[in-house]
Tab-separated table of C-alpha atoms and ligand atoms in Angstrom:
chain	number	residue	atom	x	y	z
A	1	MET	CA	-34.332	-0.501	-12.797
A	2	LYS	CA	-33.525	2.428	-10.503
A	3	ILE	CA	-31.946	3.250	-7.158
A	4	GLU	CA	-34.857	4.638	-5.173
A	5	ARG	CA	-33.290	5.354	-1.822
A	6	ALA	CA	-29.946	5.145	-0.047
A	7	ARG	CA	-29.321	5.593	3.674
A	8	VAL	CA	-26.365	5.625	6.035
A	9	ILE	CA	-26.750	3.660	9.260
A	10	VAL	CA	-24.295	4.370	12.103
A	11	THR	CA	-24.172	1.962	15.028
A	12	CYS	CA	-21.792	1.305	17.915
A	13	PRO	CA	-22.201	-2.231	19.325
A	14	GLY	CA	-18.913	-1.848	21.233
A	15	ARG	CA	-17.259	0.025	18.352
A	16	ASN	CA	-18.500	2.299	15.557
A	17	PHE	CA	-19.635	0.981	12.186
A	18	VAL	CA	-20.940	2.927	9.183
A	19	THR	CA	-23.172	1.026	6.755
A	20	LEU	CA	-24.717	2.179	3.480
A	21	LYS	CA	-28.019	0.615	2.463
A	22	ILE	CA	-29.161	1.016	-1.145
A	23	GLU	CA	-32.792	0.270	-2.015
A	24	THR	CA	-34.116	-0.210	-5.554
A	25	ASP	CA	-37.528	0.219	-7.181
A	26	GLN	CA	-37.660	-3.601	-7.630
A	27	GLY	CA	-37.630	-4.294	-3.899
A	28	VAL	CA	-34.041	-5.628	-3.891
A	29	SER	CA	-31.610	-3.900	-1.549
A	30	GLY	CA	-27.912	-4.247	-0.755
A	31	ILE	CA	-25.496	-3.059	1.917
A	32	GLY	CA	-21.883	-1.895	1.960
A	33	ASP	CA	-19.426	-1.078	4.766
A	34	ALA	CA	-18.066	2.503	4.953
A	35	THR	CA	-16.328	2.370	8.359
A	36	LEU	CA	-13.109	4.415	8.655
A	37	ASN	CA	-11.771	3.895	12.160
A	38	GLY	CA	-11.526	7.156	14.138
A	39	ARG	CA	-12.777	9.260	11.178
A	40	GLU	CA	-16.233	7.690	10.732
A	41	LYS	CA	-18.261	10.888	10.491
A	42	ALA	CA	-16.187	12.207	7.587
A	43	VAL	CA	-17.371	9.277	5.444
A	44	VAL	CA	-20.957	9.672	6.691
A	45	ALA	CA	-20.969	13.311	5.518
A	46	TYR	CA	-19.252	12.425	2.219
A	47	LEU	CA	-21.926	9.822	1.510
A	48	GLU	CA	-24.945	11.776	2.721
A	49	ASP	CA	-24.023	15.174	1.324
A	50	HIS	CA	-22.131	14.309	-1.841
A	51	VAL	CA	-22.718	10.730	-3.005
A	52	ILE	CA	-26.289	9.693	-2.212
A	53	PRO	CA	-27.888	12.634	-4.081
A	54	CYS	CA	-25.996	11.493	-7.227
A	55	LEU	CA	-27.128	7.870	-6.864
A	56	ILE	CA	-30.877	8.389	-6.798
A	57	GLY	CA	-32.441	7.399	-10.135
A	58	LYS	CA	-29.304	5.607	-11.420
A	59	ASP	CA	-29.478	2.035	-12.739
A	60	PRO	CA	-27.903	-0.134	-9.973
A	61	ARG	CA	-26.894	-2.768	-12.525
A	62	ARG	CA	-24.287	-0.392	-13.995
A	63	ILE	CA	-21.705	-1.002	-11.282
A	64	GLU	CA	-18.637	-0.096	-13.337
A	65	ASP	CA	-20.165	3.117	-14.658
A	66	ILE	CA	-21.231	4.208	-11.157
A	67	TRP	CA	-17.724	3.443	-9.848
A	68	GLN	CA	-16.135	5.584	-12.573
A	69	TYR	CA	-18.735	8.311	-12.039
A	70	LEU	CA	-17.854	8.569	-8.341
A	71	TYR	CA	-14.075	8.244	-8.849
A	72	ARG	CA	-13.443	10.346	-11.957
A	73	GLY	CA	-16.525	12.479	-11.584
A	74	ALA	CA	-15.525	13.891	-8.198
A	75	TYR	CA	-12.373	15.347	-9.804
A	76	TRP	CA	-10.714	14.877	-6.338
A	77	ARG	CA	-9.435	11.327	-6.548
A	78	ARG	CA	-8.236	8.703	-4.067
A	79	GLY	CA	-7.830	9.050	-0.278
A	80	PRO	CA	-9.409	6.979	2.521
A	81	VAL	CA	-12.626	9.015	2.843
A	82	THR	CA	-13.450	9.011	-0.879
A	83	MET	CA	-12.453	5.393	-1.419
A	84	SER	CA	-14.340	4.077	1.648
A	85	ALA	CA	-17.469	5.859	0.407
A	86	ILE	CA	-17.036	4.455	-3.117
A	87	ALA	CA	-16.388	1.024	-1.576
A	88	ALA	CA	-19.678	1.128	0.319
A	89	VAL	CA	-21.627	1.955	-2.852
A	90	ASP	CA	-19.762	-0.675	-4.872
A	91	THR	CA	-20.235	-3.432	-2.257
A	92	ALA	CA	-23.961	-2.682	-1.972
A	93	LEU	CA	-24.336	-2.763	-5.781
A	94	TRP	CA	-22.536	-6.138	-6.097
A	95	ASP	CA	-24.790	-7.407	-3.305
A	96	ILE	CA	-27.871	-6.264	-5.242
A	97	LYS	CA	-26.633	-7.728	-8.545
A	98	ALA	CA	-25.861	-11.111	-6.980
A	99	LYS	CA	-29.270	-11.171	-5.272
A	100	MET	CA	-30.958	-10.378	-8.595
A	101	ALA	CA	-29.012	-13.212	-10.228
A	102	ASN	CA	-30.023	-15.436	-7.291
A	103	MET	CA	-26.351	-16.305	-6.758
A	104	PRO	CA	-23.751	-16.048	-4.021
A	105	LEU	CA	-21.416	-13.199	-4.947
A	106	TYR	CA	-18.515	-15.593	-5.611
A	107	ASP	CA	-20.487	-17.184	-8.455
A	108	LEU	CA	-20.983	-13.816	-10.070
A	109	LEU	CA	-17.244	-13.120	-9.808
A	110	GLY	CA	-16.367	-16.292	-11.702
A	111	GLY	CA	-17.003	-19.095	-9.240
A	112	GLN	CA	-15.039	-20.552	-6.365
A	113	SER	CA	-11.338	-21.338	-6.758
A	114	ARG	CA	-11.355	-23.000	-3.311
A	115	ASP	CA	-13.970	-24.210	-0.844
A	116	ARG	CA	-12.628	-22.468	2.207
A	117	VAL	CA	-10.441	-19.560	3.163
A	118	LEU	CA	-7.324	-19.887	5.368
A	119	VAL	CA	-7.433	-17.250	8.104
A	120	TYR	CA	-5.066	-15.955	10.759
A	121	GLY	CA	-6.128	-14.925	14.231
A	122	HIS	CA	-4.592	-12.418	16.655
A	123	ALA	CA	-2.732	-13.637	19.734
A	124	ASN	CA	-1.765	-10.724	21.973
A	125	GLY	CA	-0.157	-10.573	25.390
A	126	ALA	CA	1.248	-7.981	27.779
A	127	ASP	CA	4.505	-9.973	27.908
A	128	LEU	CA	6.142	-13.028	26.383
A	129	ALA	CA	4.459	-15.544	28.709
A	130	GLU	CA	0.990	-14.082	28.102
A	131	THR	CA	1.565	-14.105	24.338
A	132	VAL	CA	2.642	-17.757	24.429
A	133	ASP	CA	-0.587	-18.553	26.326
A	134	ALA	CA	-2.633	-16.577	23.808
A	135	VAL	CA	-1.060	-18.501	20.886
A	136	ALA	CA	-1.885	-21.756	22.705
A	137	ARG	CA	-5.534	-20.687	22.941
A	138	TYR	CA	-5.663	-19.988	19.198
A	139	VAL	CA	-4.052	-23.363	18.447
A	140	ASP	CA	-6.726	-24.986	20.653
A	141	MET	CA	-9.458	-23.160	18.711
A	142	GLY	CA	-8.139	-24.761	15.509
A	143	TYR	CA	-6.290	-21.811	13.944
A	144	LYS	CA	-3.545	-22.850	11.497
A	145	ALA	CA	-2.086	-19.336	11.265
A	146	ILE	CA	-1.612	-16.912	14.146
A	147	ARG	CA	-0.328	-13.345	14.373
A	148	ALA	CA	1.673	-12.845	17.567
A	149	GLN	CA	2.102	-9.397	19.199
A	150	SER	CA	3.533	-8.834	22.635
A	151	GLY	CA	4.275	-6.081	25.092
A	152	VAL	CA	7.999	-5.285	25.072
A	153	PRO	CA	9.964	-5.210	28.349
A	154	GLY	CA	10.595	-1.608	29.375
A	155	MET	CA	7.904	-0.168	27.111
A	156	LYS	CA	4.445	0.970	28.188
A	157	ASP	CA	1.233	0.352	26.174
A	158	VAL	CA	2.650	-1.188	23.025
A	159	TYR	CA	0.474	-1.495	19.940
A	160	GLY	CA	-1.076	-4.863	19.307
A	161	VAL	CA	-1.571	-5.822	22.914
A	162	GLY	CA	-5.237	-6.576	23.402
A	163	ARG	CA	-7.539	-5.366	26.099
A	164	GLY	CA	-9.173	-8.436	27.504
A	165	LYS	CA	-8.697	-11.966	26.274
A	166	LEU	CA	-9.496	-13.073	22.714
A	167	PHE	CA	-11.062	-9.803	21.551
A	168	TYR	CA	-8.769	-7.072	20.358
A	169	GLU	CA	-9.871	-3.513	19.685
A	170	PRO	CA	-7.297	-0.825	18.908
A	171	ALA	CA	-9.644	2.201	19.140
A	172	GLY	CA	-10.493	3.725	22.521
A	173	VAL	CA	-13.454	5.898	23.555
A	174	GLY	CA	-12.545	9.576	23.979
A	175	LEU	CA	-9.454	11.364	22.709
A	176	PRO	CA	-6.431	9.373	21.418
A	177	GLN	CA	-4.442	7.450	23.991
A	178	GLU	CA	-0.693	8.262	23.889
A	179	THR	CA	1.595	5.244	23.680
A	180	GLN	CA	5.373	4.988	23.790
A	181	TRP	CA	7.835	3.558	21.290
A	182	ASN	CA	11.464	2.457	21.491
A	183	THR	CA	12.836	0.694	18.399
A	184	PRO	CA	16.065	-0.800	19.861
A	185	LYS	CA	14.117	-2.479	22.708
A	186	TYR	CA	11.607	-3.843	20.201
A	187	LEU	CA	14.269	-5.160	17.796
A	188	ARG	CA	16.008	-6.986	20.647
A	189	PHE	CA	12.805	-8.517	21.966
A	190	VAL	CA	10.885	-9.788	18.923
A	191	PRO	CA	13.290	-12.627	17.942
A	192	THR	CA	13.121	-13.975	21.518
A	193	LEU	CA	9.332	-14.127	21.215
A	194	PHE	CA	9.401	-16.128	17.973
A	195	ASP	CA	12.184	-18.343	19.272
A	196	LYS	CA	9.925	-19.279	22.183
A	197	LEU	CA	6.882	-19.775	19.941
A	198	ARG	CA	8.759	-22.131	17.594
A	199	GLU	CA	10.205	-24.054	20.551
A	200	LYS	CA	6.736	-24.476	22.041
A	201	PHE	CA	4.519	-24.939	18.957
A	202	GLY	CA	6.897	-26.381	16.353
A	203	LEU	CA	6.990	-25.585	12.664
A	204	ASP	CA	3.483	-26.552	11.560
A	205	VAL	CA	1.632	-23.478	12.812
A	206	GLN	CA	2.031	-20.434	10.558
A	207	LEU	CA	3.233	-17.385	12.506
A	208	LEU	CA	2.813	-13.762	11.461
A	209	HIS	CA	3.910	-10.430	12.923
A	210	ASP	CA	2.892	-6.798	12.387
A	211	ALA	CA	5.583	-4.087	12.825
A	212	HIS	CA	2.906	-1.458	12.218
A	213	HIS	CA	4.946	1.023	10.151
A	214	ARG	CA	7.290	1.774	13.065
A	215	LEU	CA	10.670	0.926	11.543
A	216	THR	CA	12.988	2.621	9.074
A	217	PRO	CA	13.847	0.478	6.022
A	218	ASN	CA	17.218	-0.427	7.527
A	219	GLU	CA	15.671	-1.403	10.890
A	220	ALA	CA	13.027	-3.421	9.042
A	221	ALA	CA	15.788	-5.225	7.140
A	222	GLN	CA	17.484	-6.051	10.466
A	223	LEU	CA	14.218	-7.421	11.881
A	224	GLY	CA	13.459	-9.467	8.748
A	225	LYS	CA	16.925	-10.997	8.908
A	226	SER	CA	16.754	-11.790	12.614
A	227	LEU	CA	13.364	-13.505	12.127
A	228	GLU	CA	14.497	-15.698	9.223
A	229	PRO	CA	15.281	-18.735	11.447
A	230	TYR	CA	11.635	-18.774	12.599
A	231	GLY	CA	10.094	-19.046	9.107
A	232	LEU	CA	7.350	-16.419	9.440
A	233	PHE	CA	4.403	-16.493	7.055
A	234	TRP	CA	4.908	-12.726	6.815
A	235	LEU	CA	6.255	-9.567	8.398
A	236	GLU	CA	3.604	-6.875	8.003
A	237	ASP	CA	3.925	-3.102	7.545
A	238	ALA	CA	7.668	-3.195	8.149
A	239	THR	CA	8.061	0.484	7.201
A	240	PRO	CA	5.711	3.248	6.036
A	241	ALA	CA	4.917	2.772	2.355
A	242	GLU	CA	4.111	6.251	1.101
A	243	ASN	CA	7.498	5.892	-0.560
A	244	GLN	CA	7.115	2.502	-2.222
A	245	GLU	CA	10.845	2.489	-3.078
A	246	ALA	CA	11.596	2.119	0.664
A	247	PHE	CA	10.789	-1.581	0.433
A	248	ARG	CA	13.680	-2.204	-1.957
A	249	LEU	CA	16.259	-1.929	0.808
A	250	ILE	CA	14.334	-4.372	3.039
A	251	ARG	CA	13.921	-6.797	0.151
A	252	GLN	CA	17.631	-6.762	-0.661
A	253	HIS	CA	18.500	-7.891	2.863
A	254	THR	CA	15.955	-10.496	3.893
A	255	THR	CA	13.935	-13.422	2.586
A	256	THR	CA	11.279	-13.024	5.317
A	257	PRO	CA	8.050	-12.578	3.298
A	258	LEU	CA	6.696	-9.021	3.341
A	259	ALA	CA	3.059	-7.899	3.509
A	260	VAL	CA	1.650	-4.391	3.293
A	261	GLY	CA	-1.477	-2.530	2.210
A	262	GLU	CA	-4.114	-2.219	4.947
A	263	ILE	CA	-3.999	1.573	4.665
A	264	PHE	CA	-3.773	1.675	0.854
A	265	ASN	CA	-6.753	3.030	-1.046
A	266	THR	CA	-5.992	2.419	-4.713
A	267	ILE	CA	-3.867	0.429	-7.119
A	268	TRP	CA	-1.583	3.463	-7.364
A	269	ASP	CA	-0.499	2.948	-3.731
A	270	CYS	CA	0.906	-0.504	-4.532
A	271	LYS	CA	1.731	-0.422	-8.247
A	272	ASP	CA	5.510	-0.079	-7.778
A	273	LEU	CA	5.610	-2.476	-4.831
A	274	ILE	CA	3.913	-5.112	-6.961
A	275	GLN	CA	5.619	-4.499	-10.286
A	276	ASN	CA	9.076	-4.509	-8.701
A	277	GLN	CA	8.214	-7.609	-6.663
A	278	LEU	CA	9.119	-5.822	-3.431
A	279	ILE	CA	6.335	-7.554	-1.487
A	280	ASP	CA	4.828	-11.032	-1.254
A	281	TYR	CA	1.309	-10.196	-0.024
A	282	ILE	CA	-0.977	-7.266	-0.759
A	283	ARG	CA	-3.312	-6.467	2.157
A	284	THR	CA	-5.844	-4.104	0.534
A	285	THR	CA	-9.441	-4.962	1.300
A	286	VAL	CA	-12.973	-4.221	0.150
A	287	VAL	CA	-13.817	-1.177	2.304
A	288	ARG	CA	-10.465	0.604	2.135
A	289	ALA	CA	-9.740	0.158	-1.569
A	290	GLY	CA	-12.870	1.076	-3.483
A	291	GLY	CA	-14.913	-2.109	-3.177
A	292	ILE	CA	-14.935	-5.346	-5.151
A	293	THR	CA	-14.541	-3.521	-8.469
A	294	HIS	CA	-11.207	-1.958	-7.582
A	295	LEU	CA	-9.888	-4.762	-5.379
A	296	ARG	CA	-10.231	-7.092	-8.349
A	297	ARG	CA	-8.009	-4.778	-10.396
A	298	ILE	CA	-5.337	-4.800	-7.678
A	299	ALA	CA	-5.455	-8.597	-7.355
A	300	ASP	CA	-5.181	-9.044	-11.124
A	301	LEU	CA	-2.092	-6.819	-11.268
A	302	ALA	CA	-0.615	-8.708	-8.297
A	303	SER	CA	-1.226	-12.070	-9.972
A	304	LEU	CA	1.109	-11.095	-12.829
A	305	TYR	CA	3.967	-10.833	-10.309
A	306	GLN	CA	3.125	-13.798	-8.057
A	307	VAL	CA	2.039	-11.468	-5.275
A	308	ARG	CA	-0.806	-13.011	-3.292
A	309	THR	CA	-3.691	-11.457	-1.366
A	310	GLY	CA	-3.857	-11.168	2.419
A	311	SER	CA	-6.803	-8.896	3.082
A	312	HIS	CA	-7.031	-6.770	6.186
A	313	GLY	CA	-9.752	-8.076	8.508
A	314	ALA	CA	-9.473	-6.232	11.821
A	315	THR	CA	-12.563	-5.629	13.962
A	316	ASP	CA	-12.941	-2.080	12.640
A	317	LEU	CA	-13.916	-3.556	9.273
A	318	SER	CA	-17.545	-4.536	9.721
A	319	PRO	CA	-18.959	-8.016	9.105
A	320	VAL	CA	-20.171	-6.586	5.776
A	321	THR	CA	-16.568	-6.162	4.634
A	322	MET	CA	-15.711	-9.605	6.034
A	323	GLY	CA	-18.576	-11.245	4.106
A	324	ALA	CA	-17.691	-9.492	0.843
A	325	ALA	CA	-13.970	-10.218	1.362
A	326	LEU	CA	-14.692	-13.926	1.855
A	327	HIS	CA	-16.614	-14.149	-1.416
A	328	PHE	CA	-13.688	-12.364	-3.057
A	329	ASP	CA	-11.131	-14.641	-1.347
A	330	THR	CA	-12.880	-17.812	-2.380
A	331	TRP	CA	-12.813	-16.653	-6.019
A	332	VAL	CA	-9.476	-14.824	-6.390
A	333	PRO	CA	-6.881	-17.116	-8.035
A	334	ASN	CA	-3.883	-15.588	-6.229
A	335	PHE	CA	-5.319	-15.893	-2.723
A	336	GLY	CA	-2.841	-16.011	0.162
A	337	ILE	CA	-4.586	-15.665	3.525
A	338	GLN	CA	-7.366	-13.636	5.205
A	339	GLU	CA	-7.035	-11.813	8.517
A	340	TYR	CA	-9.846	-12.706	10.912
A	341	MET	CA	-10.313	-10.862	14.189
A	342	ARG	CA	-13.545	-12.143	15.582
A	343	HIS	CA	-16.283	-9.557	16.173
A	344	SER	CA	-18.069	-9.296	19.501
A	345	PRO	CA	-21.404	-11.112	19.985
A	346	GLU	CA	-23.145	-7.672	20.003
A	347	THR	CA	-21.669	-6.853	16.579
A	348	ASP	CA	-22.604	-10.268	15.201
A	349	ALA	CA	-26.203	-9.692	16.350
A	350	VAL	CA	-26.386	-6.343	14.493
A	351	PHE	CA	-24.968	-7.943	11.325
A	352	PRO	CA	-26.467	-11.432	10.818
A	353	HIS	CA	-24.186	-13.289	8.386
A	354	ALA	CA	-23.822	-16.500	6.423
A	355	TYR	CA	-20.061	-16.959	6.939
A	356	ARG	CA	-18.699	-19.284	9.607
A	357	PHE	CA	-15.363	-20.346	11.111
A	358	GLU	CA	-14.385	-23.983	11.299
A	359	ASP	CA	-11.036	-25.561	12.061
A	360	GLY	CA	-8.827	-22.682	10.954
A	361	TYR	CA	-10.841	-21.722	7.886
A	362	LEU	CA	-13.719	-19.378	7.090
A	363	TYR	CA	-16.525	-20.478	4.785
A	364	PRO	CA	-18.490	-17.712	3.014
A	365	GLY	CA	-21.736	-19.716	3.065
A	366	ASP	CA	-24.027	-20.032	0.074
A	367	ALA	CA	-26.561	-17.260	0.718
A	368	VAL	CA	-27.255	-15.014	-2.270
A	369	GLY	CA	-25.373	-11.705	-2.408
A	370	HIS	CA	-22.471	-11.298	0.016
A	371	GLY	CA	-24.490	-12.984	2.723
A	372	VAL	CA	-24.445	-10.207	5.353
A	373	ASP	CA	-27.451	-8.169	6.476
A	374	ILE	CA	-28.071	-5.418	9.013
A	375	ASP	CA	-30.712	-5.720	11.719
A	376	GLU	CA	-31.746	-2.074	11.919
A	377	LYS	CA	-33.691	-2.468	15.169
A	378	GLU	CA	-30.655	-3.990	16.837
A	379	ALA	CA	-28.375	-1.313	15.292
A	380	ALA	CA	-30.590	1.467	16.696
A	381	LYS	CA	-29.825	0.290	20.236
A	382	TYR	CA	-26.199	1.476	19.937
A	383	PRO	CA	-25.685	5.211	19.233
A	384	TYR	CA	-22.365	6.534	17.844
A	385	GLU	CA	-19.577	7.084	20.390
A	386	PRO	CA	-16.523	9.190	19.449
A	387	ALA	CA	-13.409	6.979	19.559
A	388	TYR	CA	-9.870	7.233	18.254
A	389	LEU	CA	-6.893	5.046	17.456
A	390	PRO	CA	-3.938	5.695	19.777
A	391	VAL	CA	-0.961	7.841	18.823
A	392	ALA	CA	2.692	6.989	19.521
A	393	ARG	CA	5.655	9.054	20.720
A	394	LEU	CA	9.326	8.243	21.141
A	395	GLU	CA	10.645	8.545	24.689
A	396	ASP	CA	11.821	12.140	24.040
A	397	GLY	CA	8.295	13.107	22.993
A	398	THR	CA	8.729	12.965	19.198
A	399	MET	CA	5.528	11.912	17.401
A	400	TRP	CA	6.058	8.527	15.779
A	401	ASN	CA	4.191	6.198	13.440
A	402	TRP	CA	1.302	4.136	14.629
B	1	KDG	O1	-5.245	-5.733	11.627
B	1	KDG	C1	-4.147	-5.202	11.514
B	1	KDG	O2	-3.190	-5.701	10.945
B	1	KDG	C2	-3.989	-3.873	12.088
B	1	KDG	O3	-2.903	-3.340	12.020
B	1	KDG	C3	-5.213	-3.284	12.674
B	1	KDG	C4	-5.234	-1.805	12.595
B	1	KDG	O4	-4.539	-1.334	13.681
B	1	KDG	C5	-6.641	-1.309	12.643
B	1	KDG	O5	-7.388	-1.893	11.633
B	1	KDG	C6	-6.652	0.191	12.518
B	1	KDG	O6	-7.946	0.669	12.394
B	2	MG	MG1	-1.716	-4.324	10.452
């Protein structure tokens, strides 16, 4: 059996997505997501110029060998561009193998450990009142877990505040938007938000919050402590994690559960965090961390330390990543939760999929493979549009983390 052809498909049904399609000489094909928000074309070039020529003629059944070939063989290891490209190949190959076995991907991985996958949705508002209303809408839709982000009084254009109701998209067309950041205002405001949410919605709904790498370890420790009375499911990306040691200080000061990992690309980015039990949830996902093959390695390491999974699932990860992640989630023994930002109807039409949401849970469906396809005619209607994530500055103009 041989890989006969591989192609990159770029489409922009409201936001950019990069998809790799691998076709075999036996008529079976598979797809993988390679979208890297704001840097999409770098992965397109990496795949087209450097990866696809090496794939042609290879046996698609040898997933592990192809993974090692692309990772070790490049000499230049790791990084978001390389690992997103490897992820796309890996996801497409698992899709092909599961289709050949006539099985849903979860069966190939070892079978389901659960029937359905707990997800959290995104409630965003420009201020406290709007955020409370947004949480109410998610409760009404059946969500059991909700991430709450709100504009902060005195701050303009804060991260996490959606544009339009119920759909949230951080990237904007054109050059990066500049947003403002003020840590003291934020630290004062966030506990008042969760106080209100607990007063209004009680203790049954799981609440989450994303600090988006903006705090120092000490500030993160202060926030974790001040949120303890509200029993959060997790506090995400409390501080940048290039220095994994930074989480030790946060951990020593608060029992608020900590989650991190959406920007990690390999097991090496989270090895110390996991082995020192500095986090509770690891947020790596299929497209960012080298596909199913590598994600499984991360989850297995995490399971030794009672760290659970909480895969990234923002709208810039295509439905292909969502489908593959759900098969992974339904298998992985140390599952925690799955992020689920609903895609737009235009995106759903480009990527027909077997998964569905019901009453706070996602079900992967029982289609063979990962259950997500690409409608190439529909995709062709939406040409690529340059778009960037915003950048943040402190009030004195200093560039800050976003
Ligand atoms: O989903 C999250 O937790 C995010 O922080 C979303 C990110 O901003 C987004 O995926 C960046 O591309
Ligand atoms: Mg996040």
